[in-house]
GROMACS .gro file of N, CA and C in nm:
model
  264
    1MET      N    1  14.943 -12.442  27.823
    1MET     CA    2  14.969 -12.328  27.909
    1MET      C    3  14.860 -12.225  27.887
    2ALA      N    4  14.811 -12.169  27.995
    2ALA     CA    5  14.710 -12.063  27.989
    2ALA      C    6  14.772 -11.933  28.036
    3ILE      N    7  14.735 -11.826  27.972
    3ILE     CA    8  14.783 -11.693  28.013
    3ILE      C    9  14.661 -11.604  28.034
    4GLU      N   10  14.655 -11.542  28.148
    4GLU     CA   11  14.546 -11.451  28.182
    4GLU      C   12  14.607 -11.314  28.204
    5THR      N   13  14.560 -11.216  28.133
    5THR     CA   14  14.611 -11.080  28.152
    5THR      C   15  14.498 -10.989  28.198
    6LYS      N   16  14.533 -10.900  28.283
    6LYS     CA   17  14.439 -10.801  28.336
    6LYS      C   18  14.507 -10.666  28.336
    7ARG      N   19  14.429 -10.563  28.344
    7ARG     CA   20  14.486 -10.430  28.358
    7ARG      C   21  14.553 -10.416  28.494
    8VAL      N   22  14.638 -10.321  28.506
    8VAL     CA   23  14.713 -10.299  28.630
    8VAL      C   24  14.619 -10.280  28.749
    9LEU      N   25  14.501 -10.226  28.725
    9LEU     CA   26  14.406 -10.200  28.835
    9LEU      C   27  14.351 -10.328  28.897
   10PHE      N   28  14.360 -10.441  28.826
   10PHE     CA   29  14.310 -10.568  28.877
   10PHE      C   30  14.418 -10.635  28.961
   11SER      N   31  14.376 -10.706  29.063
   11SER     CA   32  14.473 -10.778  29.144
   11SER      C   33  14.498 -10.916  29.084
   12ILE      N   34  14.612 -10.970  29.116
   12ILE     CA   35  14.645 -11.105  29.072
   12ILE      C   36  14.541 -11.204  29.125
   13GLU      N   37  14.499 -11.187  29.248
   13GLU     CA   38  14.404 -11.279  29.311
   13GLU      C   39  14.271 -11.280  29.236
   14ALA      N   40  14.232 -11.168  29.178
   14ALA     CA   41  14.105 -11.161  29.104
   14ALA      C   42  14.109 -11.248  28.980
   15SER      N   43  14.226 -11.279  28.929
   15SER     CA   44  14.241 -11.358  28.807
   15SER      C   45  14.262 -11.507  28.834
   16LEU      N   46  14.289 -11.544  28.957
   16LEU     CA   47  14.324 -11.682  28.988
   16LEU      C   48  14.211 -11.780  28.954
   17ALA      N   49  14.090 -11.751  28.993
   17ALA     CA   50  13.978 -11.842  28.965
   17ALA      C   51  13.959 -11.861  28.815
   18GLN      N   52  13.972 -11.755  28.739
   18GLN     CA   53  13.952 -11.763  28.595
   18GLN      C   54  14.060 -11.849  28.529
   19ILE      N   55  14.185 -11.830  28.566
   19ILE     CA   56  14.291 -11.909  28.503
   19ILE      C   57  14.282 -12.056  28.546
   20LEU      N   58  14.241 -12.083  28.669
   20LEU     CA   59  14.224 -12.222  28.712
   20LEU      C   60  14.114 -12.290  28.633
   21ALA      N   61  14.008 -12.218  28.600
   21ALA     CA   62  13.901 -12.274  28.517
   21ALA      C   63  13.955 -12.311  28.379
   22TYR      N   64  14.036 -12.224  28.320
   22TYR     CA   65  14.098 -12.256  28.191
   22TYR      C   66  14.186 -12.379  28.202
   23MET      N   67  14.263 -12.384  28.308
   23MET     CA   68  14.359 -12.493  28.325
   23MET      C   69  14.290 -12.626  28.352
   24LEU      N   70  14.175 -12.623  28.418
   24LEU     CA   71  14.100 -12.746  28.442
   24LEU      C   72  14.046 -12.806  28.312
   25ALA      N   73  14.036 -12.725  28.208
   25ALA     CA   74  13.989 -12.773  28.077
   25ALA      C   75  14.100 -12.838  27.996
   26ASN      N   76  14.217 -12.857  28.053
   26ASN     CA   77  14.329 -12.920  27.983
   26ASN      C   78  14.285 -13.056  27.930
   27PRO      N   79  14.301 -13.080  27.799
   27PRO     CA   80  14.258 -13.208  27.742
   27PRO      C   81  14.349 -13.325  27.779
   28ASN      N   82  14.462 -13.298  27.843
   28ASN     CA   83  14.555 -13.402  27.887
   28ASN      C   84  14.560 -13.404  28.039
   29PRO      N   85  14.461 -13.467  28.104
   29PRO     CA   86  14.453 -13.461  28.250
   29PRO      C   87  14.568 -13.531  28.321
   30ASP      N   88  14.643 -13.616  28.250
   30ASP     CA   89  14.755 -13.686  28.314
   30ASP      C   90  14.880 -13.600  28.324
   31LYS      N   91  14.879 -13.482  28.258
   31LYS     CA   92  14.994 -13.392  28.262
   31LYS      C   93  14.958 -13.264  28.336
   32PRO      N   94  15.053 -13.207  28.410
   32PRO     CA   95  15.025 -13.081  28.479
   32PRO      C   96  14.996 -12.969  28.379
   33SER      N   97  14.919 -12.872  28.422
   33SER     CA   98  14.891 -12.752  28.344
   33SER      C   99  14.968 -12.637  28.407
   34TYR      N  100  15.016 -12.549  28.323
   34TYR     CA  101  15.089 -12.432  28.370
   34TYR      C  102  15.019 -12.307  28.321
   35GLY      N  103  15.024 -12.203  28.401
   35GLY     CA  104  14.963 -12.077  28.363
   35GLY      C  105  15.043 -11.959  28.415
   36MET      N  106  15.011 -11.845  28.361
   36MET     CA  107  15.076 -11.721  28.404
   36MET      C  108  14.969 -11.613  28.408
   37ILE      N  109  14.969 -11.536  28.514
   37ILE     CA  110  14.882 -11.420  28.527
   37ILE      C  111  14.971 -11.298  28.520
   38ALA      N  112  14.936 -11.205  28.434
   38ALA     CA  113  15.015 -11.082  28.418
   38ALA      C  114  14.922 -10.962  28.425
   39THR      N  115  14.967 -10.860  28.496
   39THR     CA  116  14.889 -10.737  28.504
   39THR      C  117  14.960 -10.620  28.438
   40GLY      N  118  15.067 -10.648  28.370
   40GLY     CA  119  15.146 -10.541  28.309
   40GLY      C  120  15.265 -10.505  28.394
   41GLY      N  121  15.250 -10.508  28.524
   41GLY     CA  122  15.360 -10.477  28.614
   41GLY      C  123  15.396 -10.592  28.705
   42SER      N  124  15.308 -10.692  28.712
   42SER     CA  125  15.329 -10.806  28.801
   42SER      C  126  15.302 -10.936  28.725
   43PHE      N  127  15.375 -11.040  28.764
   43PHE     CA  128  15.359 -11.172  28.704
   43PHE      C  129  15.355 -11.275  28.815
   44ILE      N  130  15.271 -11.377  28.797
   44ILE     CA  131  15.269 -11.491  28.888
   44ILE      C  132  15.244 -11.615  28.804
   45PHE      N  133  15.309 -11.725  28.839
   45PHE     CA  134  15.293 -11.850  28.767
   45PHE      C  135  15.211 -11.946  28.849
   46VAL      N  136  15.132 -12.029  28.780
   46VAL     CA  137  15.041 -12.123  28.845
   46VAL      C  138  15.065 -12.261  28.786
   47LYS      N  139  15.066 -12.363  28.871
   47LYS     CA  140  15.075 -12.502  28.826
   47LYS      C  141  14.955 -12.576  28.882
   48LEU      N  142  14.888 -12.653  28.796
   48LEU     CA  143  14.771 -12.731  28.836
   48LEU      C  144  14.794 -12.878  28.802
   49VAL      N  145  14.773 -12.964  28.901
   49VAL     CA  146  14.777 -13.108  28.881
   49VAL      C  147  14.637 -13.158  28.907
   50LYS      N  148  14.577 -13.221  28.805
   50LYS     CA  149  14.437 -13.264  28.819
   50LYS      C  150  14.422 -13.377  28.919
   51GLY      N  151  14.462 -13.497  28.884
   51GLY     CA  152  14.451 -13.610  28.975
   51GLY      C  153  14.309 -13.632  29.024
   52GLU      N  154  14.295 -13.709  29.131
   52GLU     CA  155  14.163 -13.735  29.189
   52GLU      C  156  14.104 -13.608  29.250
   53SER      N  157  14.191 -13.531  29.312
   53SER     CA  158  14.150 -13.403  29.370
   53SER      C  159  14.246 -13.296  29.317
   54PRO      N  160  14.200 -13.206  29.229
   54PRO     CA  161  14.291 -13.108  29.170
   54PRO      C  162  14.362 -13.024  29.277
   55ARG      N  163  14.492 -13.001  29.252
   55ARG     CA  164  14.574 -12.919  29.342
   55ARG      C  165  14.649 -12.817  29.258
   56TYR      N  166  14.663 -12.699  29.312
   56TYR     CA  167  14.740 -12.596  29.241
   56TYR      C  168  14.838 -12.531  29.337
   57SER      N  169  14.939 -12.471  29.278
   57SER     CA  170  15.035 -12.393  29.355
   57SER      C  171  15.072 -12.271  29.273
   58THR      N  172  15.119 -12.169  29.342
   58THR     CA  173  15.157 -12.045  29.275
   58THR      C  174  15.302 -12.011  29.308
   59SER      N  175  15.363 -11.938  29.217
   59SER     CA  176  15.500 -11.892  29.240
   59SER      C  177  15.497 -11.767  29.327
   60ASP      N  178  15.614 -11.717  29.355
   60ASP     CA  179  15.624 -11.585  29.415
   60ASP      C  180  15.571 -11.483  29.316
   61LEU      N  181  15.538 -11.367  29.364
   61LEU     CA  182  15.494 -11.257  29.279
   61LEU      C  183  15.617 -11.186  29.225
   62PHE      N  184  15.624 -11.175  29.094
   62PHE     CA  185  15.735 -11.106  29.029
   62PHE      C  186  15.685 -10.970  28.982
   63GLY      N  187  15.762 -10.866  29.007
   63GLY     CA  188  15.722 -10.732  28.967
   63GLY      C  189  15.832 -10.660  28.893
   64ILE      N  190  15.794 -10.584  28.791
   64ILE     CA  191  15.896 -10.514  28.713
   64ILE      C  192  15.954 -10.396  28.789
   65SER      N  193  15.884 -10.348  28.890
   65SER     CA  194  15.936 -10.235  28.967
   65SER      C  195  16.022 -10.280  29.085
   66ASN      N  196  16.040 -10.410  29.100
   66ASN     CA  197  16.122 -10.464  29.207
   66ASN      C  198  16.268 -10.426  29.180
   67PRO      N  199  16.337 -10.370  29.279
   67PRO     CA  200  16.476 -10.328  29.257
   67PRO      C  201  16.571 -10.442  29.222
   68THR      N  202  16.535 -10.566  29.253
   68THR     CA  203  16.623 -10.678  29.218
   68THR      C  204  16.599 -10.728  29.077
   69ASN      N  205  16.509 -10.663  29.003
   69ASN     CA  206  16.481 -10.693  28.863
   69ASN      C  207  16.444 -10.840  28.843
   70ASN      N  208  16.324 -10.876  28.884
   70ASN     CA  209  16.274 -11.013  28.871
   70ASN      C  210  16.251 -11.056  28.727
   71LEU      N  211  16.265 -10.967  28.631
   71LEU     CA  212  16.238 -11.004  28.493
   71LEU      C  213  16.330 -11.117  28.446
   72HIS      N  214  16.451 -11.124  28.497
   72HIS     CA  215  16.540 -11.234  28.461
   72HIS      C  216  16.479 -11.367  28.507
   73ASP      N  217  16.420 -11.369  28.626
   73ASP     CA  218  16.355 -11.490  28.676
   73ASP      C  219  16.233 -11.525  28.591
   74VAL      N  220  16.154 -11.425  28.555
   74VAL     CA  221  16.035 -11.448  28.472
   74VAL      C  222  16.077 -11.509  28.338
   75LEU      N  223  16.179 -11.454  28.275
   75LEU     CA  224  16.225 -11.506  28.146
   75LEU      C  225  16.280 -11.648  28.160
   76ARG      N  226  16.347 -11.677  28.270
   76ARG     CA  227  16.399 -11.812  28.294
   76ARG      C  228  16.284 -11.911  28.306
   77ILE      N  229  16.178 -11.874  28.377
   77ILE     CA  230  16.062 -11.961  28.394
   77ILE      C  231  15.992 -11.981  28.260
   78LEU      N  232  15.973 -11.873  28.183
   78LEU     CA  233  15.910 -11.885  28.052
   78LEU      C  234  15.991 -11.976  27.960
   79LYS      N  235  16.122 -11.966  27.965
   79LYS     CA  236  16.207 -12.053  27.884
   79LYS      C  237  16.188 -12.199  27.924
   80GLY      N  238  16.182 -12.226  28.053
   80GLY     CA  239  16.160 -12.362  28.101
   80GLY      C  240  16.025 -12.416  28.057
   81LEU      N  241  15.921 -12.333  28.063
   81LEU     CA  242  15.789 -12.375  28.019
   81LEU      C  243  15.787 -12.403  27.868
   82SER      N  244  15.859 -12.323  27.792
   82SER     CA  245  15.863 -12.346  27.647
   82SER      C  246  15.932 -12.479  27.617
   83GLN      N  247  16.032 -12.517  27.695
   83GLN     CA  248  16.099 -12.645  27.674
   83GLN      C  249  16.007 -12.761  27.709
   84ILE      N  250  15.923 -12.745  27.812
   84ILE     CA  251  15.825 -12.847  27.847
   84ILE      C  252  15.725 -12.863  27.734
   85ALA      N  253  15.677 -12.749  27.681
   85ALA     CA  254  15.579 -12.753  27.573
   85ALA      C  255  15.638 -12.816  27.448
   86ALA      N  256  15.764 -12.788  27.419
   86ALA     CA  257  15.828 -12.842  27.299
   86ALA      C  258  15.848 -12.994  27.309
   87SER      N  259  15.866 -13.044  27.430
   87SER     CA  260  15.888 -13.189  27.447
   87SER      C  261  15.758 -13.267  27.443
   88ASN      N  262  15.645 -13.198  27.450
   88ASN     CA  263  15.514 -13.268  27.447
   88ASN      C  264  15.464 -13.269  27.309
   0.00000   0.00000   0.00000
């Protein structure tokens, strides 16, 4: 798992290329790579599958200032990722 953090002034999109570069360096190309970009107030998760032609997808944007309190979703995703890491 790769984590990219930026200051609040940076956009999530500005960090996407950098985290994908980290994720492409995964020494286990047969397994998906997971990443998270955090700006202090926003979080987004990234999944990369290498294969013949690398493909990635991103989650919804989670924000701490969202009135529905997305932090519960962020913690649920982090817990799931930790279980994946523990099984490998």
